Coordinates of C-alpha atoms in Angstrom, one line a residue:
X1 CA -38.6 -110.0 46.1
X2 CA -37.5 -110.6 42.4
X3 CA -34.0 -110.0 41.7
X4 CA -32.3 -108.9 38.3
X5 CA -35.2 -108.8 36.3
X6 CA -35.9 -107.2 32.7
X7 CA -36.7 -104.0 31.7
X8 CA -40.1 -105.6 30.6
X9 CA -40.8 -107.2 34.0
X10 CA -40.4 -103.9 35.6
X11 CA -42.7 -102.1 33.3
X12 CA -45.3 -104.6 33.7
X13 CA -44.8 -104.9 37.1
X14 CA -45.5 -101.0 37.3
X15 CA -48.3 -100.4 35.3
X16 CA -50.2 -103.3 36.9
X17 CA -49.4 -102.1 40.7
X18 CA -52.4 -100.5 42.6
X19 CA -52.1 -96.7 42.8
X20 CA -54.2 -95.0 45.2
X21 CA -56.7 -92.2 43.4
X22 CA -57.4 -89.3 45.7
X23 CA -59.0 -86.0 44.8
X24 CA -58.7 -82.4 45.3
X25 CA -60.8 -79.1 44.9
X26 CA -58.5 -76.6 43.1
X27 CA -59.8 -72.9 42.0
X28 CA -60.1 -72.7 38.5
X29 CA -57.1 -70.5 38.1
X30 CA -55.3 -73.4 39.3
X31 CA -56.5 -76.3 37.2
X32 CA -55.0 -76.3 33.9
X33 CA -53.5 -79.4 32.9
X34 CA -54.9 -81.2 35.9
X35 CA -57.7 -84.3 35.5
X36 CA -61.0 -84.5 36.5
X37 CA -62.0 -86.8 39.4
X38 CA -65.7 -87.0 38.4
X39 CA -68.0 -85.7 36.1
X40 CA -68.2 -81.6 36.0
X41 CA -72.3 -81.1 35.9
X42 CA -73.9 -77.7 34.8
X43 CA -75.5 -75.7 37.9
X44 CA -77.3 -73.5 35.2
X45 CA -78.5 -73.7 31.7
X46 CA -76.0 -72.3 29.0
X47 CA -77.0 -69.6 27.5
X48 CA -79.2 -68.8 31.0
X49 CA -82.0 -67.0 28.8
X50 CA -82.9 -66.5 24.9
X51 CA -80.2 -64.0 23.3
X52 CA -79.4 -62.7 20.0
X53 CA -77.0 -64.2 17.7
X54 CA -76.8 -61.2 15.5
X55 CA -76.9 -57.5 15.7
X56 CA -80.4 -56.8 14.2
X57 CA -84.0 -56.5 14.9
X58 CA -86.3 -59.0 17.0
X59 CA -89.8 -59.7 15.8
X60 CA -92.5 -61.9 16.1
X61 CA -92.8 -64.1 13.4
X62 CA -96.3 -64.8 13.2
X63 CA -96.8 -61.1 12.5
X64 CA -97.9 -59.9 9.2
X65 CA -96.4 -57.4 6.5
X66 CA -92.9 -57.2 5.8
X67 CA -92.4 -53.8 7.9
X68 CA -92.4 -53.2 11.3
X69 CA -92.0 -50.2 13.4
X70 CA -89.1 -49.9 15.8
X71 CA -90.2 -49.2 19.0
X72 CA -87.6 -50.0 21.7
X73 CA -83.5 -51.0 21.6
X74 CA -81.9 -53.8 24.1
X75 CA -78.5 -54.1 24.5
X76 CA -75.9 -56.9 25.6
X77 CA -76.2 -56.8 29.6
X78 CA -79.6 -55.4 29.7
X79 CA -82.8 -56.9 31.3
X80 CA -85.7 -55.4 29.6
X81 CA -89.1 -55.7 30.3
X82 CA -91.0 -54.7 27.6
X83 CA -94.6 -55.5 26.9
X84 CA -94.7 -56.9 23.5
X85 CA -96.8 -54.7 20.9
X86 CA -98.0 -56.3 17.7
X87 CA -96.1 -55.5 14.6
X88 CA -93.3 -53.9 16.5
X89 CA -89.6 -54.6 16.1
X90 CA -86.8 -54.0 18.7
X91 CA -83.2 -53.1 18.2
X92 CA -81.3 -55.8 19.3
X93 CA -77.6 -56.6 19.8
X94 CA -75.3 -60.2 19.9
X95 CA -76.0 -61.3 23.3
X96 CA -78.7 -58.9 24.2
X97 CA -81.9 -60.7 25.7
X98 CA -84.7 -61.3 23.0
X99 CA -87.9 -59.8 24.6
X100 CA -90.8 -61.4 25.7
X101 CA -93.1 -62.2 23.0
X102 CA -90.2 -62.0 20.4
X103 CA -89.1 -65.0 18.4
X104 CA -87.1 -64.3 15.6
X105 CA -84.1 -61.5 14.9
X106 CA -83.5 -60.1 11.3
X107 CA -79.8 -59.2 11.0
X108 CA -79.4 -55.5 10.2
X109 CA -77.9 -56.0 6.8
X110 CA -80.8 -57.8 5.5
X111 CA -83.0 -54.7 6.8
X112 CA -83.7 -51.0 5.0
X113 CA -84.3 -48.4 7.9
X114 CA -86.6 -45.3 7.1
X115 CA -87.0 -43.2 10.1
X116 CA -88.3 -45.6 12.7
X117 CA -89.7 -48.3 10.3
X118 CA -87.8 -51.1 9.3
X119 CA -88.5 -52.9 5.5
X120 CA -87.2 -56.7 4.9
X121 CA -87.8 -59.4 2.4
X122 CA -90.0 -61.8 3.9
X123 CA -88.8 -64.6 1.9
X124 CA -85.5 -64.5 3.4
X125 CA -86.9 -64.9 7.3
X126 CA -87.5 -68.2 9.1
X127 CA -89.2 -68.6 12.6
X128 CA -86.2 -68.7 15.3
X129 CA -83.6 -67.4 13.1
X130 CA -80.3 -65.9 15.1
X131 CA -82.2 -66.7 18.4
X132 CA -80.0 -68.7 20.7
X133 CA -82.4 -70.4 23.0
X134 CA -81.8 -70.7 26.5
X135 CA -80.2 -74.3 27.5
X136 CA -79.1 -74.6 23.9
X137 CA -75.7 -75.2 25.1
X138 CA -76.1 -77.2 28.0
X139 CA -79.2 -77.7 30.8
X140 CA -78.8 -77.3 34.2
X141 CA -77.9 -81.2 35.5
X142 CA -75.9 -81.9 31.8
X143 CA -72.6 -83.7 32.4
X144 CA -70.6 -80.9 30.6
X145 CA -67.1 -82.8 31.4
X146 CA -66.8 -86.6 32.1
X147 CA -64.3 -87.8 34.4
X148 CA -60.5 -88.4 33.7
X149 CA -60.5 -85.7 31.4
X150 CA -57.4 -83.7 30.7
X151 CA -58.0 -79.7 31.4
X152 CA -57.1 -77.2 28.8
X153 CA -57.6 -73.5 28.2
X154 CA -61.2 -74.5 26.5
X155 CA -62.4 -76.4 29.2
X156 CA -61.5 -74.0 31.9
X157 CA -63.3 -71.3 29.8
X158 CA -66.5 -73.8 29.8
X159 CA -66.2 -74.1 33.4
X160 CA -66.1 -70.0 33.6
X161 CA -68.9 -69.8 31.4
X162 CA -71.3 -71.9 34.2
X163 CA -69.9 -70.0 37.2
X164 CA -67.7 -72.7 38.3
X165 CA -65.0 -71.7 40.3
X166 CA -63.5 -74.7 41.6
X167 CA -63.3 -78.4 40.3
X168 CA -62.8 -81.5 41.7
X169 CA -59.3 -83.1 40.1
X170 CA -57.5 -86.1 40.9
X171 CA -54.8 -85.1 43.4
X172 CA -51.2 -85.1 43.0
X173 CA -49.2 -87.2 45.0
X174 CA -46.6 -85.9 47.6
X175 CA -43.2 -86.7 47.0
X176 CA -40.2 -86.9 48.9
X177 CA -36.7 -86.7 47.9
X178 CA -33.7 -88.2 50.1
X179 CA -29.9 -87.6 48.7
X180 CA -27.5 -89.8 50.2
X181 CA -23.6 -89.7 50.2
X182 CA -21.0 -88.0 52.3
X183 CA -19.4 -86.5 49.0
X184 CA -21.9 -84.5 47.7
X185 CA -22.1 -80.7 48.3
X186 CA -24.2 -78.0 47.3
X187 CA -23.5 -75.6 44.3
X188 CA -21.9 -72.4 45.1
X189 CA -19.9 -74.0 48.2
X190 CA -15.9 -74.7 47.8
X191 CA -15.3 -78.3 46.2
X192 CA -12.9 -80.2 48.1
X193 CA -11.0 -83.0 46.7
X194 CA -13.4 -86.0 47.0
X195 CA -16.5 -84.1 47.0
X196 CA -18.7 -83.6 43.9
X197 CA -21.8 -80.8 43.5
X198 CA -25.2 -82.0 44.0
X199 CA -26.8 -82.8 40.0
X200 CA -29.3 -85.2 41.2
X201 CA -31.3 -83.1 43.4
X202 CA -31.8 -79.9 41.1
X203 CA -32.6 -82.6 38.2
X204 CA -35.3 -84.5 39.6
X205 CA -36.7 -81.2 41.1
X206 CA -37.0 -79.7 37.7
X207 CA -38.6 -82.8 36.5
X208 CA -41.3 -82.6 39.0
X209 CA -41.8 -79.3 38.2
X210 CA -42.5 -80.0 34.3
X211 CA -45.0 -82.9 35.4
X212 CA -46.7 -80.3 37.4
X213 CA -45.9 -81.6 40.8
X214 CA -44.7 -79.5 43.7
X215 CA -41.4 -78.8 44.7
X216 CA -40.4 -82.2 46.9
X217 CA -39.5 -82.2 50.3
X218 CA -35.8 -83.0 50.6
X219 CA -33.6 -84.6 52.8
X220 CA -30.1 -85.1 52.7
X221 CA -28.1 -88.1 54.6
X222 CA -24.8 -89.1 55.3
X223 CA -23.5 -92.8 54.3
X224 CA -24.3 -93.5 58.1
X225 CA -27.0 -96.4 58.5
X226 CA -28.6 -95.0 62.0
X227 CA -29.3 -91.8 59.9
X228 CA -30.5 -93.7 56.6
X229 CA -32.6 -95.6 58.8
X230 CA -34.1 -92.2 60.8
X231 CA -34.5 -89.8 57.9
X232 CA -36.6 -92.7 55.5
X233 CA -38.8 -93.2 58.5
X234 CA -39.4 -89.4 58.8
X235 CA -39.8 -89.1 55.3
X236 CA -42.5 -92.2 55.0
X237 CA -44.5 -90.4 57.6
X238 CA -45.2 -87.4 55.2
X239 CA -45.1 -88.2 51.5
X240 CA -46.9 -90.6 49.0
X241 CA -43.9 -91.3 46.7
X242 CA -40.2 -91.4 48.1
X243 CA -37.3 -91.3 46.1
X244 CA -33.8 -91.7 47.3
X245 CA -30.3 -91.3 45.4
X246 CA -27.3 -93.7 46.2
X247 CA -26.7 -96.0 48.7
X248 CA -28.1 -98.9 46.8
X249 CA -25.5 -100.9 45.5
X250 CA -23.6 -103.5 47.4
X251 CA -20.6 -101.4 48.7
X252 CA -19.4 -101.1 52.3
X253 CA -21.5 -97.7 52.7
X254 CA -24.7 -98.5 51.0
X255 CA -27.5 -98.6 53.6
X256 CA -30.6 -97.9 51.7
X257 CA -31.6 -101.2 51.2
X258 CA -31.6 -102.7 54.5
X259 CA -32.6 -99.3 56.1
X260 CA -35.9 -99.2 53.9
X261 CA -36.7 -103.0 55.1
X262 CA -36.4 -101.6 58.6
X263 CA -39.0 -99.3 57.8
X264 CA -41.4 -101.6 56.9
X265 CA -41.0 -101.0 53.2
X266 CA -41.5 -104.3 51.1
X267 CA -39.1 -104.6 47.9
X268 CA -41.0 -105.6 44.7
X269 CA -37.5 -106.3 42.6
X270 CA -34.1 -105.3 43.1
X271 CA -31.5 -105.3 40.1
X272 CA -33.0 -104.5 36.3
X273 CA -31.0 -106.1 33.2
X274 CA -30.5 -102.7 31.8
X275 CA -27.7 -99.7 31.2
X276 CA -27.8 -97.8 33.0
X277 CA -29.3 -97.9 36.1
X278 CA -29.1 -102.0 37.2
X279 CA -29.0 -101.1 41.1
X280 CA -32.7 -100.2 41.0
X281 CA -35.0 -101.0 44.4
X282 CA -38.5 -100.3 44.1
X283 CA -40.6 -101.1 47.1
X284 CA -44.1 -100.6 49.1
X285 CA -45.3 -99.4 52.1
X286 CA -49.4 -99.8 52.0
X287 CA -50.4 -97.2 49.4
X288 CA -46.6 -95.4 49.3
X289 CA -44.2 -96.2 46.5
X290 CA -40.4 -96.4 47.0
X291 CA -37.9 -95.5 44.1
X292 CA -34.3 -96.2 45.4
X293 CA -32.3 -95.1 42.4
X294 CA -28.6 -95.6 41.9
X295 CA -26.5 -92.8 42.6
X296 CA -24.9 -92.3 39.2
X297 CA -26.4 -88.9 37.5
X298 CA -27.0 -90.6 34.3
X299 CA -28.5 -93.7 36.1
X300 CA -31.0 -91.7 38.3
X301 CA -32.3 -89.7 35.2
X302 CA -32.7 -92.7 33.1
X303 CA -34.5 -94.5 35.6
X304 CA -37.0 -91.1 36.5
X305 CA -37.6 -90.9 32.6
X306 CA -38.6 -94.7 32.3
X307 CA -39.9 -95.6 35.4
X308 CA -40.7 -92.7 38.2
X309 CA -42.0 -90.4 35.5
X310 CA -44.7 -92.6 34.0
X311 CA -45.8 -93.9 37.7
X312 CA -46.2 -90.2 38.4
X313 CA -48.0 -89.2 35.9
X314 CA -50.6 -92.5 35.8
X315 CA -50.9 -91.1 40.0
X316 CA -52.5 -88.1 38.7
X317 CA -55.0 -89.9 36.4
X318 CA -52.7 -89.5 33.1
X319 CA -53.6 -93.0 31.3
X320 CA -51.2 -92.7 28.3
X321 CA -48.2 -92.1 30.6
X322 CA -46.6 -95.3 29.8
X323 CA -47.2 -95.1 26.1
X324 CA -45.3 -91.9 24.8
X325 CA -42.6 -92.9 22.6
X326 CA -42.1 -93.3 18.9
X327 CA -40.2 -95.2 16.2
X328 CA -37.6 -93.6 14.0
X329 CA -34.7 -94.7 12.0
X330 CA -31.3 -95.0 14.0
X331 CA -28.6 -92.6 11.9
X332 CA -25.9 -95.0 12.7
X333 CA -25.2 -98.9 13.4
X334 CA -24.6 -99.9 17.2
X335 CA -23.5 -102.6 18.7
X336 CA -23.4 -104.0 22.3
X337 CA -21.5 -106.5 23.8
X338 CA -23.8 -107.4 27.0
X339 CA -27.4 -108.7 26.9
X340 CA -28.7 -106.2 28.8
X341 CA -31.4 -103.2 27.6
X342 CA -29.6 -99.9 26.8
X343 CA -31.2 -96.4 27.3
X344 CA -29.0 -94.1 25.5
X345 CA -29.0 -90.2 25.3
X346 CA -29.8 -89.5 21.5
X347 CA -30.8 -86.4 19.4
X348 CA -33.2 -86.5 17.0
X349 CA -32.3 -84.7 13.8
X350 CA -33.7 -84.7 10.4
X351 CA -36.2 -87.7 11.0
X352 CA -33.4 -89.9 12.1
X353 CA -31.7 -90.2 15.8
X354 CA -28.0 -90.0 16.6
X355 CA -26.7 -91.8 19.8
X356 CA -24.5 -89.6 21.4
X357 CA -20.8 -89.7 22.2
X358 CA -20.3 -90.1 26.4
X359 CA -23.2 -93.0 27.9
X360 CA -21.1 -93.9 30.7
X361 CA -23.2 -93.7 34.0
X362 CA -21.6 -90.8 35.2
X363 CA -21.6 -88.8 32.5
X364 CA -24.1 -86.0 32.0
X365 CA -22.4 -83.9 29.2
X366 CA -25.0 -85.8 26.6
X367 CA -27.8 -84.2 28.3
X368 CA -26.6 -81.1 27.3
X369 CA -28.3 -81.7 23.7
X370 CA -29.8 -84.9 24.4
X371 CA -33.9 -84.5 23.5
X372 CA -34.5 -88.4 24.4
X373 CA -33.6 -92.0 25.0
X374 CA -33.3 -94.5 22.5
X375 CA -34.1 -97.9 23.8
X376 CA -31.8 -101.3 22.9
X377 CA -33.6 -104.4 23.5
X378 CA -31.7 -106.8 25.7
X379 CA -31.8 -109.6 23.4
X380 CA -30.1 -107.5 20.4
X381 CA -26.5 -107.1 19.9
X382 CA -26.5 -104.8 16.9
X383 CA -29.1 -102.8 15.4
X384 CA -28.4 -101.5 11.4
X385 CA -28.0 -98.0 10.5
X386 CA -31.8 -97.2 9.4
X387 CA -33.4 -99.9 11.7
X388 CA -36.6 -98.5 13.5
X389 CA -35.7 -98.1 17.2
X390 CA -38.1 -96.9 19.9
X391 CA -37.4 -93.3 21.0
X392 CA -38.5 -91.9 24.1
X393 CA -38.5 -87.8 23.9
X394 CA -38.3 -85.9 26.8

């Protein structure tokens, strides 16, 4: 197990970790924002039949003359069985099947109708104009959406046009959350001396919802080693990714690390050269990933945003999860005295990023207005006003 490692090492380890790739079939109505597991293949040609691209008149281009007698009418949704008569025309509407024997549609604006006769300028007409041929969009067996593709409203519409009702996507991980601590009580109850309201649970739940994940199974456990061991064992039987908050430092009642080891979790690293969130442990058990986060609320959210979020997105097939950051000028000079990477709550205004007051690990107040985190690298002691810094927007 690695101990007290740099943020760069943490991200490298997590990016290079083996993440299971599973699939599931979901209804088209639930596929928005998911990523395809395998290529989507067209089950039918589109269009299924030759159809008109305009309101107008269907003719056979080879028939001589600049006039035709209109003998039939075909509207969208019809299934005509017309025996084509040489030298005639059929009134047709956009999307309607082109009758067998016709190969060209003249738009109605180019036609003069006199009784049941149409007249037109032959020089304007070309063979096949305004006829959408069967299979022009795609053929049976053609790949219409590649694997590892984010499904958008447009791609959902494409799949619906092919009659597809379900699609194979990369499966979501099942996430579990264990909240440790004798002091934690739920909002809405009376807060007694020594107690705090549960903020980590709601914050993590809403972050998971924002990522498109199902609400996690949640366990709450007191600071008793046997109970922590039991709850971790139960959770590992149910989830792909296990998150824990609290109990991971070196206090007399911090039992998470030994309890994980008793349950066969192999620690990959413990403690990170960062502020907030130094007592972070990441481990694995087979394909399962475990994040033992600190207990302080700001530390929990910072570690979740920096490490848990990109791992979960990568699990769901998002190949750009680790690259969502921008460089922006710092609004004011910042200095630090310790060689740690700082993740600072910040607000972006007028093209510059402002570091907010109240950066303590227990302090959630800056999260009320922050719209991202600024990263100050471990090796820097000061960054001047106007210098470019890395900013991670929410």
